[in-house]
Structure formats: structure tokens, C-alpha cells
CSV table of C-alpha atoms in Angstrom, one decimal:
chain,number,residue,atom,x,y,z
A,2,MET,CA,-0.1,0.1,0.0
A,3,SER,CA,1.1,3.3,-1.0
A,4,LEU,CA,2.2,6.1,2.4
A,5,ARG,CA,-0.6,8.2,0.6
A,6,SER,CA,-3.1,5.7,0.8
A,7,LYS,CA,-2.2,4.5,5.0
A,8,VAL,CA,-2.7,9.1,5.5
A,9,ILE,CA,-5.6,8.2,4.0
A,10,GLN,CA,-7.0,5.1,6.0
A,11,LEU,CA,-6.0,6.9,9.0
A,12,TYR,CA,-7.9,9.7,7.9
A,13,LYS,CA,-10.9,7.9,7.7
A,14,HIS,CA,-10.8,6.0,10.7
A,15,LEU,CA,-9.8,8.4,12.6
A,16,ILE,CA,-12.8,10.1,11.3
A,17,TYR,CA,-15.2,6.8,11.9
A,18,LEU,CA,-13.4,7.0,15.9
A,19,SER,CA,-14.4,11.5,16.1
A,20,ARG,CA,-18.4,10.2,15.8
A,21,GLU,CA,-18.5,8.8,18.9
A,22,TYR,CA,-16.4,11.0,20.3
A,23,PRO,CA,-18.2,12.2,23.8
A,24,GLU,CA,-20.5,15.7,24.1
A,25,ARG,CA,-18.6,17.2,20.9
A,26,PRO,CA,-18.1,15.2,18.1
A,27,ASP,CA,-17.3,17.8,15.6
A,28,ASN,CA,-14.3,19.5,18.0
A,29,LEU,CA,-11.9,16.5,17.8
A,30,ARG,CA,-13.4,15.9,14.2
A,31,LYS,CA,-11.6,19.7,13.6
A,32,HIS,CA,-9.1,19.4,15.1
A,33,ILE,CA,-8.2,15.5,13.7
A,34,HIS,CA,-9.3,17.4,9.7
A,35,ASP,CA,-6.8,21.0,11.1
A,36,THR,CA,-4.2,18.4,11.8
A,37,PHE,CA,-4.3,16.6,9.1
A,38,MET,CA,-3.8,19.6,6.6
A,39,LYS,CA,-1.4,21.4,8.8
A,40,ASN,CA,1.1,18.2,7.4
A,41,SER,CA,-0.4,17.9,3.9
A,42,LYS,CA,2.3,20.0,2.4
A,43,GLU,CA,4.8,17.1,4.2
A,44,THR,CA,7.4,15.5,1.6
A,45,ASP,CA,9.7,13.5,3.8
A,46,GLU,CA,9.3,10.3,3.9
A,47,LYS,CA,10.4,9.5,7.3
A,48,LYS,CA,8.3,12.5,8.8
A,49,ILE,CA,5.6,11.3,6.6
A,50,LYS,CA,5.9,7.9,9.0
A,51,ALA,CA,6.2,9.0,12.7
A,52,LEU,CA,3.2,11.4,11.6
A,53,LEU,CA,1.4,8.0,10.9
A,54,ALA,CA,3.0,6.4,13.9
A,55,HIS,CA,1.3,9.2,16.2
A,56,GLY,CA,-2.6,9.0,14.5
A,57,ARG,CA,-2.4,5.6,14.9
A,58,TYR,CA,-1.3,6.1,18.7
A,59,VAL,CA,-3.9,9.0,19.5
A,60,ALA,CA,-6.7,6.2,17.7
A,61,LYS,CA,-5.6,3.7,19.8
A,62,GLU,CA,-5.7,6.1,22.6
A,63,ILE,CA,-9.2,7.3,21.9
A,64,GLU,CA,-10.3,3.5,21.1
A,65,ALA,CA,-9.0,2.8,24.9
A,66,LEU,CA,-11.2,6.0,26.1
A,67,TYR,CA,-14.5,4.9,24.8
A,68,SER,CA,-14.2,0.9,26.3
A,69,LEU,CA,-12.7,2.5,29.4
A,70,ARG,CA,-15.5,5.3,29.4
A,71,LYS,CA,-18.6,1.9,28.4
A,72,TYR,CA,-16.8,0.3,31.8
A,73,ARG,CA,-16.9,3.4,33.4
A,74,ALA,CA,-20.3,3.3,33.0
A,75,MET,CA,-21.0,-0.1,33.4
A,76,LYS,CA,-19.3,-0.8,36.9
A,77,LYS,CA,-20.8,2.5,38.4
A,78,ARG,CA,-24.5,1.3,36.7
A,79,TYR,CA,-24.1,-2.0,38.6
A,80,TYR,CA,-21.3,-3.2,40.5
A,81,ASP,CA,-20.5,0.3,43.3
A,82,ASP,CA,-23.6,-0.4,45.1
A,83,LYS,CA,-21.3,-0.9,48.1
B,7,MET,CA,-12.4,-27.9,18.1
B,8,ALA,CA,-15.9,-26.1,19.9
B,9,ARG,CA,-18.3,-24.9,17.8
B,10,VAL,CA,-19.2,-20.9,19.9
B,11,LEU,CA,-23.1,-20.0,20.1
B,12,VAL,CA,-23.3,-16.1,20.9
B,13,GLY,CA,-26.0,-14.6,21.8
B,14,VAL,CA,-26.6,-10.2,20.9
B,15,LYS,CA,-29.1,-8.0,21.8
B,16,ARG,CA,-29.9,-4.5,20.1
B,17,VAL,CA,-30.4,-2.1,23.2
B,18,VAL,CA,-30.2,1.4,23.6
B,19,ASP,CA,-27.2,2.7,24.1
B,20,TYR,CA,-25.7,2.8,27.3
B,21,ALA,CA,-24.7,6.4,27.0
B,22,VAL,CA,-29.2,7.6,26.0
B,23,LYS,CA,-30.6,9.1,28.5
B,24,ILE,CA,-33.6,6.5,29.4
B,25,ARG,CA,-36.5,8.9,28.5
B,26,VAL,CA,-40.4,6.9,29.5
B,27,LYS,CA,-43.1,7.4,27.1
B,28,PRO,CA,-46.3,8.9,27.7
B,29,ASP,CA,-48.3,6.7,27.5
B,30,LYS,CA,-46.1,5.3,30.1
B,31,THR,CA,-46.7,1.7,27.8
B,32,GLY,CA,-42.4,1.7,27.4
B,33,VAL,CA,-39.4,3.6,26.9
B,34,VAL,CA,-39.1,6.1,23.9
B,35,THR,CA,-37.0,3.7,21.3
B,36,GLU,CA,-37.7,5.9,18.0
B,37,GLY,CA,-35.4,7.7,16.8
B,38,VAL,CA,-32.3,6.6,19.4
B,39,LYS,CA,-28.7,5.6,19.2
B,40,HIS,CA,-29.0,1.6,19.5
B,41,SER,CA,-25.4,-0.6,20.2
B,42,MET,CA,-25.2,-3.8,21.4
B,43,ASN,CA,-25.6,-5.2,24.6
B,44,PRO,CA,-21.6,-4.5,26.0
B,45,PHE,CA,-21.9,-7.5,27.9
B,46,ASP,CA,-22.0,-9.1,25.1
B,47,GLU,CA,-20.1,-7.6,23.3
B,48,ILE,CA,-18.2,-9.3,26.5
B,49,ALA,CA,-19.7,-12.3,24.8
B,50,VAL,CA,-18.4,-12.7,21.1
B,51,GLU,CA,-14.7,-11.0,22.5
B,52,GLU,CA,-14.9,-14.1,24.8
B,53,ALA,CA,-15.0,-16.5,21.3
B,54,VAL,CA,-12.8,-14.4,19.0
B,55,LYS,CA,-10.3,-15.0,21.5
B,56,MET,CA,-10.8,-18.4,21.1
B,57,LYS,CA,-11.1,-18.4,18.0
B,58,GLU,CA,-7.3,-17.1,18.0
B,59,LYS,CA,-6.6,-19.7,20.4
B,60,LYS,CA,-7.1,-22.6,18.0
B,61,LEU,CA,-9.9,-23.0,20.9
B,62,ALA,CA,-12.3,-22.8,18.7
B,63,SER,CA,-13.2,-23.4,15.3
B,64,GLU,CA,-16.2,-21.4,13.9
B,65,ILE,CA,-18.2,-18.8,15.5
B,66,VAL,CA,-22.3,-17.7,15.2
B,67,ALA,CA,-23.8,-14.8,16.7
B,68,VAL,CA,-27.5,-14.8,17.1
B,69,SER,CA,-29.5,-11.8,17.7
B,70,ILE,CA,-33.4,-12.5,18.4
B,71,GLY,CA,-35.3,-9.0,17.5
B,72,PRO,CA,-36.7,-6.5,14.3
B,73,THR,CA,-34.8,-5.9,11.4
B,74,GLN,CA,-31.9,-3.4,12.6
B,75,SER,CA,-30.6,-6.7,14.9
B,76,GLN,CA,-28.8,-6.9,12.4
B,77,GLU,CA,-26.5,-3.9,12.8
B,78,VAL,CA,-25.6,-5.7,15.9
B,79,ILE,CA,-24.3,-8.8,14.0
B,80,ARG,CA,-22.5,-7.1,11.5
B,81,THR,CA,-20.7,-5.3,14.7
B,82,ALA,CA,-20.2,-8.7,15.9
B,83,LEU,CA,-19.2,-10.0,11.9
B,84,ALA,CA,-16.4,-6.8,12.1
B,85,MET,CA,-14.8,-7.9,15.6
B,86,GLY,CA,-15.3,-11.3,14.5
B,87,VAL,CA,-17.8,-13.9,14.0
B,88,ASP,CA,-17.6,-15.6,10.8
B,89,ARG,CA,-21.8,-15.7,10.8
B,90,GLY,CA,-24.7,-14.3,11.7
B,91,ILE,CA,-28.4,-16.0,12.7
B,92,HIS,CA,-30.6,-13.2,13.0
B,93,VAL,CA,-34.5,-14.5,14.7
B,94,GLU,CA,-37.3,-12.0,13.9
B,95,VAL,CA,-39.8,-10.6,16.2
B,96,SER,CA,-41.0,-7.5,15.6
B,97,GLY,CA,-44.0,-5.4,17.1
B,98,LYS,CA,-45.6,-6.7,20.0
B,99,ASP,CA,-44.2,-10.0,20.6
B,100,TYR,CA,-40.6,-8.2,20.6
B,101,ASP,CA,-42.0,-5.5,23.5
B,102,LEU,CA,-42.9,-8.5,26.1
B,103,LEU,CA,-40.1,-11.1,24.7
B,104,GLN,CA,-39.1,-12.8,27.8
B,105,PRO,CA,-36.1,-14.4,28.6
B,106,ILE,CA,-38.1,-18.2,28.7
B,107,HIS,CA,-38.5,-17.3,24.7
B,108,VAL,CA,-35.0,-16.3,24.0
B,109,SER,CA,-33.9,-19.0,26.0
B,110,LYS,CA,-36.0,-21.6,24.1
B,111,ILE,CA,-34.7,-20.0,20.4
B,112,LEU,CA,-31.0,-20.2,21.3
B,113,ALA,CA,-31.4,-23.8,23.0
B,114,LYS,CA,-32.9,-25.2,20.1
B,115,LEU,CA,-30.4,-22.7,17.6
B,116,ALA,CA,-27.7,-24.7,19.2
B,117,LEU,CA,-28.7,-28.1,19.0
B,118,ASP,CA,-29.9,-27.2,15.4
B,119,GLU,CA,-26.0,-25.8,14.3
B,120,LYS,CA,-24.1,-28.5,16.2
B,121,ALA,CA,-22.9,-25.9,18.6
B,122,ASP,CA,-20.4,-26.6,21.8
B,123,LEU,CA,-20.1,-23.9,23.4
B,124,VAL,CA,-22.9,-20.8,24.2
B,125,ILE,CA,-21.0,-17.7,25.5
B,126,VAL,CA,-23.3,-15.4,26.2
B,127,GLY,CA,-23.4,-11.8,28.4
B,128,LYS,CA,-24.4,-12.0,32.0
B,129,GLN,CA,-27.1,-9.3,31.3
B,130,ALA,CA,-29.1,-6.8,28.5
B,131,ILE,CA,-28.9,-3.4,29.9
B,132,ASP,CA,-32.2,-2.4,28.7
B,133,ASP,CA,-34.7,-5.1,30.7
B,134,ASP,CA,-31.7,-6.5,33.0
B,135,SER,CA,-33.1,-10.0,33.2
B,136,ASN,CA,-29.8,-11.5,33.9
B,137,GLN,CA,-32.2,-15.0,32.7
B,138,THR,CA,-31.1,-16.2,29.8
B,139,ALA,CA,-27.8,-18.3,30.3
B,140,GLN,CA,-28.9,-20.0,32.6
B,141,MET,CA,-32.5,-20.8,30.9
B,142,THR,CA,-30.9,-21.9,28.0
B,143,ALA,CA,-28.5,-24.0,30.4
B,144,ALA,CA,-31.7,-25.3,31.4
B,145,ASN,CA,-34.1,-26.3,28.3
B,146,LEU,CA,-30.3,-27.8,26.5
B,147,ASP,CA,-29.7,-29.6,29.6
B,148,TRP,CA,-26.4,-28.7,29.9
B,149,PRO,CA,-23.8,-27.8,32.7
B,150,GLN,CA,-23.5,-23.4,33.3
B,151,GLY,CA,-21.6,-21.3,33.8
B,152,THR,CA,-22.3,-18.2,34.9
B,153,PHE,CA,-20.4,-14.1,35.7
B,154,CYS,CA,-17.6,-15.6,34.4
B,155,SER,CA,-14.7,-13.3,34.9
B,156,LYS,CA,-12.5,-16.2,33.4
B,157,VAL,CA,-12.2,-19.1,31.2
B,158,GLU,CA,-10.0,-21.8,30.7
B,159,LYS,CA,-10.3,-24.3,28.8
B,160,THR,CA,-9.4,-27.8,30.5
B,161,GLY,CA,-8.9,-31.1,29.4
B,162,ASP,CA,-12.5,-31.7,27.5
B,163,GLY,CA,-14.3,-29.1,29.5
B,164,TYR,CA,-13.9,-26.3,31.3
B,165,THR,CA,-12.4,-24.2,34.7
B,166,ILE,CA,-14.4,-20.8,34.8
B,167,THR,CA,-13.9,-17.9,38.1
B,168,ARG,CA,-16.9,-16.8,38.4
B,169,GLU,CA,-17.8,-14.1,39.9
B,170,ILE,CA,-20.0,-14.3,42.8
B,171,ASP,CA,-20.8,-11.7,45.9
B,172,GLY,CA,-18.1,-10.9,47.8
B,173,GLY,CA,-14.8,-13.0,46.1
B,174,LEU,CA,-14.8,-15.0,42.6
B,175,GLU,CA,-16.0,-19.2,42.4
B,176,THR,CA,-13.7,-21.4,40.6
B,177,ILE,CA,-15.7,-24.0,39.1
B,178,LYS,CA,-15.0,-27.2,36.4
B,179,CYS,CA,-17.4,-27.6,33.9
B,180,LYS,CA,-18.0,-30.0,31.3
B,181,SER,CA,-18.6,-29.3,27.5
B,182,PRO,CA,-20.8,-28.8,25.1
B,183,ALA,CA,-22.0,-25.4,28.4
B,184,VAL,CA,-23.3,-22.0,28.3
B,185,LEU,CA,-21.6,-19.9,29.6
B,186,SER,CA,-22.9,-15.8,30.5
B,187,ALA,CA,-20.2,-12.9,30.0
B,188,ASP,CA,-19.6,-11.0,33.4
B,189,LEU,CA,-17.7,-7.1,32.6
B,190,ARG,CA,-14.3,-8.1,34.2
B,191,LEU,CA,-13.7,-11.0,31.5
B,192,ASN,CA,-11.9,-9.2,28.7
B,193,THR,CA,-11.5,-5.7,27.6
B,194,PRO,CA,-14.1,-6.0,24.0
B,195,ARG,CA,-11.8,-5.1,20.4
B,196,TYR,CA,-12.8,-1.7,18.0
B,197,ALA,CA,-15.2,-2.9,15.7
B,198,THR,CA,-13.6,-0.7,12.8
B,199,LEU,CA,-14.9,0.4,9.5
B,200,PRO,CA,-12.6,-1.1,7.1
B,201,ASN,CA,-13.4,-4.5,9.5
B,202,ILE,CA,-17.0,-3.5,9.7
B,203,MET,CA,-17.4,-3.1,5.5
B,204,LYS,CA,-15.4,-6.8,5.5
B,205,ALA,CA,-18.2,-8.3,7.3
B,206,LYS,CA,-20.4,-6.9,4.8
B,207,LYS,CA,-19.3,-10.3,2.9
B,208,LYS,CA,-20.2,-12.7,5.9
B,209,PRO,CA,-23.9,-14.6,5.8
B,210,ILE,CA,-27.0,-13.2,8.3
B,211,LYS,CA,-29.6,-16.6,7.7
B,212,LYS,CA,-32.7,-15.3,8.4
B,213,VAL,CA,-35.1,-17.0,10.7
B,214,ALA,CA,-38.6,-16.9,12.0
B,215,PRO,CA,-39.4,-18.5,15.5
B,216,LYS,CA,-42.0,-20.5,13.8
B,217,ASP,CA,-39.1,-22.7,11.7
B,218,LEU,CA,-37.6,-23.2,15.1
B,219,GLY,CA,-40.9,-24.3,16.7
B,220,VAL,CA,-41.0,-21.8,19.5
B,221,ASP,CA,-44.4,-19.9,20.5
B,222,THR,CA,-43.1,-16.3,21.0
B,223,THR,CA,-46.6,-14.5,22.4
B,224,PRO,CA,-47.1,-12.5,24.3
B,225,ARG,CA,-46.7,-13.6,27.8
B,226,ILE,CA,-46.9,-11.2,29.9
B,227,ASP,CA,-48.2,-7.6,29.8
B,228,ILE,CA,-47.1,-4.7,30.5
B,229,VAL,CA,-48.6,-2.6,32.6
B,230,SER,CA,-47.0,0.9,33.5
B,231,VAL,CA,-43.4,2.0,33.3
B,232,GLU,CA,-42.5,4.7,34.9
B,233,GLU,CA,-39.8,7.0,35.3
B,234,PRO,CA,-37.3,6.7,38.9
B,235,PRO,CA,-38.5,9.5,41.3
B,236,VAL,CA,-36.6,12.3,40.8
B,237,ARG,CA,-34.4,13.4,43.6
B,238,GLN,CA,-35.7,16.7,45.2
B,239,ALA,CA,-34.1,19.7,45.1
B,240,GLY,CA,-32.2,21.3,48.7
B,241,ALA,CA,-32.6,24.0,50.6
B,242,VAL,CA,-29.7,26.2,51.7
B,243,VAL,CA,-31.1,27.3,55.9
B,244,PRO,CA,-29.2,30.5,57.0
B,245,ASP,CA,-27.6,29.6,59.8
B,246,VAL,CA,-27.8,26.4,62.8
B,247,ASP,CA,-30.6,27.4,64.6
B,248,THR,CA,-32.3,27.3,61.3
B,249,LEU,CA,-30.7,23.9,61.1
B,250,VAL,CA,-31.7,22.8,64.3
B,251,ALA,CA,-35.2,22.8,64.2
B,252,LYS,CA,-35.9,22.0,60.0
B,253,LEU,CA,-33.9,18.3,61.3
B,254,LYS,CA,-36.5,18.3,65.2
B,255,GLU,CA,-39.4,19.7,62.3
B,256,GLY,CA,-38.2,15.9,60.2
B,257,GLY,CA,-37.9,13.6,63.1
B,258,HIS,CA,-34.6,13.5,62.4
B,259,ILE,CA,-33.5,14.2,65.3
B,260,LYS,CA,-34.4,14.4,68.9
């Protein structure tokens, strides 16, 4: 897969993730968009790869945030009665 | 290698504020975000983990409900389930569907699909029944491991750590068995967009409860659904004397 399509794939994934973002999904979407636009002129392959790695890390963090949020909601609802 | 059947229920999303219909017949579900029951996600994750460890050969996800229930089957397929079965029940039958019906359907499907293991969430976050796993096990006359926080394959059976009041209990049971997933069993993976797309190619079989020989005629009638009482607003008292007077008035102190 070319570097370009990897970037596009990551962008799509992040935008998809942002839909579920609590309270203000638009803020996150705008932030993702702005960040990608800011780095869109980047041509150094090494730097693009580093940015991709960072983007994937952010995606993992968001996923972890969602699962933790769900876990805590369930814990609060069903387990914290003591 | 076992064939695993997992039950997934479509429920109102956990983050949605639940509202009762003005006519008190139920809760508002139209135009409300729905998703897979969180405990069922844990059940699906456990089945997928078993497949990754080569303990399971095939995973089949079952959802019972209206057409939209296929969405949660898709989510399950995106998480790694091989195929889905959608048992279509809609309208009044679905509103009054009880674990007794669900367990009969699951038991019949478990036999039809020659499943060796049934995993379901311990309860759904909408009706909080916590009965389906137990009833399914009873219908099949299989051993049950409920509230699992750890499942290990040992020999031809399973060693299960269960969450019980004030601690954990470890039991052993033979295969085939029915398990229900508790919150701490695992962390469900996120169904990514490409996986959801790929999941569209996986097959979903549609069946009616009638084909399975299960009667879903309602056995209960909903009399009234009420919101929990709203907490009364507090009041600020100007000084200690008023506070003492108010407490005396309320009978909290003498």
C-alpha cells in the first residue's frame, strides 16, 4: 500500500472514531482535519511515517478511552452499590 | 474444536438518557441510538479470543429482534464472528419477548447448529433480566457457568472463575456448556470501519421463531412503565438554629 493511501485510511479511521466522541464530536473531527491539513505539505518520507505512527497511537488512545468510558459506566451502574 | 454460539442483543446505547413514553407503555426507542449490549460485546470478544487460540472452529452470532437487529450482528461479524443468524421478532411480540422465549430459541439453535458452547452476556442493559444463560442451560440440560470473569479450557471441559458476592468462585464444567460473561472477563475490541465493510460479505441467515418451533406469543402484559422518582432539590439554611429546627421538624434529631 502506498504511503498516501495509508494516510487516507488513517484519516478515515480517525473520522469514524470521532463520531462516537462524547459531548462534542465536531470538535474532534475539526481537530483531526486541521492536523491532517497542517501536515499535508509534508514530503519527507521519514516524517510522514513518524506522523502516521503518531496518528495510529492517537487512534488507539481514543479506542481505549471509549472502552474505558463504557466499562466505567457499567461498573457504576451495576457494581458500585457497596 | 468447539463451535461457539454467541447471543447478541440490540439495546438502547448505554450513553443515551432513557426517556419513558408519555403513555407509560415503555421507553422511547424511535430515533434513539442503539448498539450492542455491552455484556454481549464481552461475550463476542471471548468467543473471538477462543478462535484466535484455536480453541473454537467457528463462531455464530445470534440476535433476536426486529430488522435493525442485523446491525448488531454486523458489529459482531466485524469483531471476528464468522456468520450470523437473525431471528426476526417484531412488533408487540418483541416488546413483550421474555428470556423464556429467547432461551428456547437459543437452545434450539444451539442444537441445530451443533454448537458445543453458548456464550451470552450476563444481562442486557435494557431489561436487566439476567436469566437467559441460566434458562438456556436448563433447556439444553447443559452445565452453566454464569458471571464468568475467566474461562480456561481444561481437558474436555472448562475451568471457570465466577464473580460471586464478595469474591470469586472457581468451578469446572464439562463441554458442551452455557456461559454468561461478566464485566471483567475481557476488554472487547473496537469494530473498525474496514472490518465493518468486510463483515458485509459474511452471511446472515434469517429465520422466524416459527421455523424453530418456538412460540413467541406474549405471556405478560406491561401495565405501566414509570420513571424513577426525581430527587428533591436541597435548600440552603441561613444558620445553625434553622438547621436544627428543620432537623427536629423532620424527626431526624430529638
